[in-house]
mmCIF file of C-alpha atoms in Angstrom:
data_model
loop_
_atom_site.group_PDB
_atom_site.id
_atom_site.type_symbol
_atom_site.label_atom_id
_atom_site.label_comp_id
_atom_site.label_asym_id
_atom_site.label_seq_id
_atom_site.Cartn_x
_atom_site.Cartn_y
_atom_site.Cartn_z
ATOM 1 C CA MET B 9 3.030 2.645 -14.488
ATOM 2 C CA ASN B 10 3.976 6.066 -15.886
ATOM 3 C CA ALA B 11 1.728 8.946 -15.871
ATOM 4 C CA GLU B 12 -0.139 7.837 -18.698
ATOM 5 C CA GLY B 13 -1.424 4.985 -16.731
ATOM 6 C CA LYS B 14 0.450 2.559 -18.970
ATOM 7 C CA SER B 15 3.294 -0.118 -18.132
ATOM 8 C CA PRO B 16 6.704 1.347 -19.413
ATOM 9 C CA THR B 17 7.861 -1.072 -22.241
ATOM 10 C CA ARG B 18 11.042 -2.493 -20.299
ATOM 11 C CA LYS B 19 14.363 -2.271 -22.538
ATOM 12 C CA PRO B 20 16.027 -6.083 -22.988
ATOM 13 C CA ARG B 21 18.635 -6.113 -20.095
ATOM 14 C CA ALA B 22 22.193 -5.729 -21.750
ATOM 15 C CA ASP B 23 23.040 -8.996 -20.124
ATOM 16 C CA GLY B 24 20.042 -10.753 -21.700
ATOM 17 C CA GLN B 25 21.098 -8.592 -25.142
ATOM 18 C CA ARG B 26 24.507 -10.281 -24.890
ATOM 19 C CA ASN B 27 23.429 -13.614 -24.335
ATOM 20 C CA ARG B 28 20.918 -13.678 -26.705
ATOM 21 C CA GLU B 29 23.703 -12.328 -29.643
ATOM 22 C CA ARG B 30 25.877 -14.970 -28.110
ATOM 23 C CA LEU B 31 23.381 -18.084 -28.790
ATOM 24 C CA VAL B 32 22.463 -16.563 -32.462
ATOM 25 C CA GLU B 33 26.260 -16.517 -33.058
ATOM 26 C CA ALA B 34 26.722 -20.476 -31.296
ATOM 27 C CA ALA B 35 23.731 -21.686 -33.227
ATOM 28 C CA LYS B 36 25.407 -20.158 -36.793
ATOM 29 C CA ALA B 37 28.486 -21.895 -35.733
ATOM 30 C CA GLY B 38 26.795 -25.209 -34.857
ATOM 31 C CA PHE B 39 24.721 -25.401 -37.877
ATOM 32 C CA ALA B 40 28.169 -24.858 -40.022
ATOM 33 C CA GLU B 41 30.067 -27.501 -38.215
ATOM 34 C CA THR B 42 27.249 -29.904 -37.205
ATOM 35 C CA GLY B 43 24.763 -29.141 -39.756
ATOM 36 C CA PRO B 44 20.952 -28.957 -38.989
ATOM 37 C CA GLU B 45 20.781 -31.538 -36.443
ATOM 38 C CA VAL B 46 22.826 -29.605 -33.898
ATOM 39 C CA SER B 47 21.344 -29.635 -30.371
ATOM 40 C CA LEU B 48 19.825 -26.828 -28.488
ATOM 41 C CA GLU B 49 21.950 -28.118 -25.718
ATOM 42 C CA GLU B 50 25.227 -27.948 -27.996
ATOM 43 C CA ILE B 51 24.535 -24.115 -28.809
ATOM 44 C CA ALA B 52 23.778 -23.441 -25.315
ATOM 45 C CA ARG B 53 27.332 -24.737 -24.536
ATOM 46 C CA ARG B 54 28.763 -23.121 -27.334
ATOM 47 C CA ALA B 55 27.361 -19.878 -26.141
ATOM 48 C CA GLY B 56 28.147 -20.497 -22.707
ATOM 49 C CA VAL B 57 24.687 -20.327 -20.919
ATOM 50 C CA GLY B 58 22.610 -22.968 -19.699
ATOM 51 C CA ILE B 59 19.650 -24.319 -21.844
ATOM 52 C CA GLY B 60 16.880 -22.804 -19.733
ATOM 53 C CA THR B 61 18.969 -19.045 -20.583
ATOM 54 C CA LEU B 62 18.509 -20.473 -24.356
ATOM 55 C CA TYR B 63 14.180 -21.316 -24.379
ATOM 56 C CA ARG B 64 14.008 -17.966 -22.390
ATOM 57 C CA HIS B 65 15.478 -16.435 -25.527
ATOM 58 C CA PHE B 66 14.068 -18.908 -27.859
ATOM 59 C CA PRO B 67 11.308 -21.404 -27.101
ATOM 60 C CA THR B 68 11.363 -23.550 -29.846
ATOM 61 C CA ARG B 69 14.408 -24.863 -32.619
ATOM 62 C CA ASP B 70 12.837 -22.852 -35.284
ATOM 63 C CA ALA B 71 12.803 -19.673 -33.563
ATOM 64 C CA VAL B 72 16.792 -20.123 -32.983
ATOM 65 C CA VAL B 73 16.916 -20.762 -36.597
ATOM 66 C CA GLU B 74 14.801 -17.956 -38.093
ATOM 67 C CA ALA B 75 16.826 -15.470 -35.267
ATOM 68 C CA VAL B 76 20.293 -16.582 -37.020
ATOM 69 C CA TYR B 77 18.428 -15.871 -40.359
ATOM 70 C CA ARG B 78 16.966 -12.561 -39.513
ATOM 71 C CA ARG B 79 20.323 -11.581 -38.470
ATOM 72 C CA GLU B 80 22.099 -12.174 -41.362
ATOM 73 C CA VAL B 81 19.619 -10.320 -43.350
ATOM 74 C CA GLU B 82 19.822 -7.267 -40.946
ATOM 75 C CA GLN B 83 23.317 -7.315 -41.270
ATOM 76 C CA LEU B 84 23.032 -7.303 -45.132
ATOM 77 C CA ALA B 85 20.169 -4.131 -45.146
ATOM 78 C CA GLN B 86 22.501 -2.266 -42.482
ATOM 79 C CA ALA B 87 25.750 -2.881 -44.866
ATOM 80 C CA ALA B 88 23.746 -0.994 -47.645
ATOM 81 C CA THR B 89 23.083 2.371 -44.991
ATOM 82 C CA ARG B 90 26.709 2.182 -43.991
ATOM 83 C CA LEU B 91 28.155 1.921 -47.290
ATOM 84 C CA SER B 92 25.890 4.567 -49.016
ATOM 85 C CA ASP B 93 27.165 6.860 -46.049
ATOM 86 C CA THR B 94 30.845 6.197 -46.179
ATOM 87 C CA LEU B 95 31.932 5.525 -49.999
ATOM 88 C CA PRO B 96 30.720 6.747 -53.638
ATOM 89 C CA PRO B 97 27.825 5.530 -54.847
ATOM 90 C CA GLY B 98 29.234 3.358 -57.244
ATOM 91 C CA ASP B 99 31.723 1.882 -54.495
ATOM 92 C CA ALA B 100 29.325 1.731 -52.007
ATOM 93 C CA LEU B 101 27.090 -0.762 -54.645
ATOM 94 C CA HIS B 102 30.132 -2.579 -55.722
ATOM 95 C CA GLN B 103 30.776 -3.504 -52.062
ATOM 96 C CA TRP B 104 27.661 -4.106 -51.066
ATOM 97 C CA MET B 105 27.342 -6.902 -53.850
ATOM 98 C CA ARG B 106 30.729 -8.552 -52.375
ATOM 99 C CA VAL B 107 28.888 -8.248 -48.687
ATOM 100 C CA PHE B 108 25.893 -10.197 -50.387
ATOM 101 C CA ILE B 109 28.157 -13.335 -51.412
ATOM 102 C CA ASP B 110 28.850 -13.600 -47.404
ATOM 103 C CA TYR B 111 25.488 -13.125 -47.047
ATOM 104 C CA ILE B 112 24.884 -15.900 -49.211
ATOM 105 C CA ALA B 113 27.421 -17.886 -47.834
ATOM 106 C CA ALA B 114 25.858 -17.865 -44.202
ATOM 107 C CA LYS B 115 22.736 -18.553 -45.860
ATOM 108 C CA LYS B 116 24.096 -21.968 -47.449
ATOM 109 C CA LEU B 117 25.264 -23.211 -44.345
ATOM 110 C CA ILE B 118 21.659 -22.545 -42.479
ATOM 111 C CA ALA B 119 19.624 -23.501 -45.546
ATOM 112 C CA PRO B 120 19.310 -27.541 -44.305
ATOM 113 C CA ALA B 121 18.085 -26.112 -40.919
ATOM 114 C CA LEU B 122 15.909 -23.301 -42.643
ATOM 115 C CA SER B 123 14.090 -26.178 -44.851
ATOM 116 C CA ALA B 124 13.482 -28.330 -41.559
ATOM 117 C CA MET B 125 11.116 -25.515 -40.163
ATOM 118 C CA VAL B 126 7.851 -26.505 -39.376
ATOM 119 C CA GLY B 127 5.841 -24.735 -42.569
ATOM 120 C CA GLY B 128 9.206 -24.140 -44.214
ATOM 121 C CA PRO B 129 11.020 -21.017 -44.877
ATOM 122 C CA SER B 130 9.412 -19.521 -47.497
ATOM 123 C CA ASP B 131 7.575 -16.395 -45.398
ATOM 124 C CA LEU B 132 10.538 -15.933 -43.921
ATOM 125 C CA TYR B 133 12.423 -15.684 -47.720
ATOM 126 C CA ALA B 134 9.648 -13.364 -48.543
ATOM 127 C CA ALA B 135 10.211 -10.941 -46.111
ATOM 128 C CA SER B 136 13.647 -11.169 -46.412
ATOM 129 C CA GLY B 137 13.803 -10.543 -50.001
ATOM 130 C CA LYS B 138 12.111 -6.978 -49.643
ATOM 131 C CA HIS B 139 14.819 -5.809 -47.522
ATOM 132 C CA ILE B 140 17.422 -7.412 -50.250
ATOM 133 C CA THR B 141 15.626 -5.620 -53.350
ATOM 134 C CA GLY B 142 15.145 -2.757 -51.515
ATOM 135 C CA ALA B 143 18.812 -2.104 -50.632
ATOM 136 C CA MET B 144 20.095 -3.047 -54.501
ATOM 137 C CA ALA B 145 17.806 -0.716 -55.713
ATOM 138 C CA LEU B 146 18.963 1.995 -53.795
ATOM 139 C CA LEU B 147 22.362 1.366 -54.307
ATOM 140 C CA THR B 148 21.696 1.231 -57.801
ATOM 141 C CA GLU B 149 19.902 4.592 -58.318
ATOM 142 C CA ARG B 150 22.263 6.365 -56.138
ATOM 143 C CA ALA B 151 25.029 5.587 -58.606
ATOM 144 C CA ILE B 152 23.108 6.229 -61.619
ATOM 145 C CA ALA B 153 22.040 9.283 -60.355
ATOM 146 C CA ALA B 154 25.729 10.317 -59.843
ATOM 147 C CA GLY B 155 26.541 9.267 -62.939
ATOM 148 C CA GLU B 156 28.607 6.580 -61.778
ATOM 149 C CA ILE B 157 27.497 3.259 -63.651
ATOM 150 C CA ARG B 158 25.261 2.964 -66.894
ATOM 151 C CA ALA B 159 21.939 4.817 -66.762
ATOM 152 C CA ASP B 160 19.993 1.320 -68.161
ATOM 153 C CA ALA B 161 21.358 -0.892 -65.401
ATOM 154 C CA ASP B 162 18.376 -2.503 -63.588
ATOM 155 C CA PRO B 163 18.489 -3.524 -59.996
ATOM 156 C CA THR B 164 16.685 -6.511 -60.537
ATOM 157 C CA ASP B 165 19.043 -7.640 -63.296
ATOM 158 C CA LEU B 166 21.887 -7.244 -61.015
ATOM 159 C CA LEU B 167 20.491 -8.791 -58.392
ATOM 160 C CA ARG B 168 19.778 -11.688 -60.221
ATOM 161 C CA ALA B 169 23.605 -11.834 -61.355
ATOM 162 C CA VAL B 170 25.121 -11.769 -58.327
ATOM 163 C CA VAL B 171 22.473 -14.812 -56.962
ATOM 164 C CA GLY B 172 23.436 -16.778 -59.950
ATOM 165 C CA PHE B 173 27.085 -16.061 -59.438
ATOM 166 C CA ALA B 174 26.274 -17.494 -56.067
ATOM 167 C CA TYR B 175 24.248 -20.304 -56.897
ATOM 168 C CA SER B 176 26.266 -21.533 -60.112
ATOM 169 C CA PRO B 177 27.293 -25.130 -59.804
ATOM 170 C CA ALA B 178 29.481 -24.943 -55.927
ATOM 171 C CA GLY B 179 32.987 -25.980 -55.825
ATOM 172 C CA PRO B 180 35.175 -25.226 -53.114
ATOM 173 C CA ASP B 181 36.313 -22.096 -54.731
ATOM 174 C CA TRP B 182 32.753 -20.611 -55.506
ATOM 175 C CA GLU B 183 33.193 -17.448 -53.448
ATOM 176 C CA THR B 184 36.377 -16.644 -54.713
ATOM 177 C CA SER B 185 35.105 -17.091 -58.268
ATOM 178 C CA ALA B 186 31.684 -15.077 -57.191
ATOM 179 C CA LEU B 187 33.522 -12.264 -56.176
ATOM 180 C CA ARG B 188 35.699 -12.136 -59.160
ATOM 181 C CA LEU B 189 32.810 -11.916 -61.429
ATOM 182 C CA ILE B 190 31.018 -9.162 -59.494
ATOM 183 C CA ASP B 191 34.591 -7.096 -60.274
ATOM 184 C CA ILE B 192 33.707 -8.118 -63.766
ATOM 185 C CA LEU B 193 30.343 -6.764 -63.733
ATOM 186 C CA MET B 194 30.972 -3.827 -61.672
ATOM 187 C CA ASP B 195 33.755 -3.058 -64.381
ATOM 188 C CA GLY B 196 30.678 -3.134 -67.086
ATOM 189 C CA LEU B 197 28.456 -1.134 -65.413
ATOM 190 C CA ARG B 198 31.036 1.699 -64.801
ATOM 191 C CA THR B 199 31.169 4.871 -67.050
ATOM 192 C CA GLY B 200 34.162 6.198 -69.018
ATOM 193 C CA SER B 201 36.564 7.287 -66.502
ATOM 194 C CA GLN B 202 35.135 5.077 -62.930
ATOM 195 C CA ARG B 203 36.025 2.043 -64.897
ATOM 196 C CA LEU B 204 38.824 0.290 -63.073
ATOM 197 C CA ALA B 205 41.945 0.118 -64.656
#
């Protein structure tokens, strides 16, 4: 107990946090290679931990799936902040849209497992949607304010376009095509001297 009579909140131990991260990464790889039916035992084996360690972090299969998805969304949101801090506004928007394609690629890998969750993934998608639309709005507004893209660019329209690029009929080269379309979209958005050569 501390001076106020409350039990201090314990931070996760470093080895526990490492185990959790390894489990999430192993689960993502397992969903990609084996599919939604990958066993929890296989995920634990890939992470180099025992099944008891997996259950300490994730009491159910749905908890594993949710953790993988939430991490992908967190990485996408963190990318918006990182890019905003390190690149000119137009370039930050451009690069974030390219990172969004990586996010969609990961989401496609775990989509069958998300669909198999008890109650479905709709609540999870709703929560993540707010982060994604917020990141797109922030990046678009900064690029407009800096005069780097057209003043009439609408973040919702841009998000619809990028999602459309990612979910058009998928072939083996869908990611390459989506990235090329983002480059074309961005070139159309740029103002005067900001256009790519």
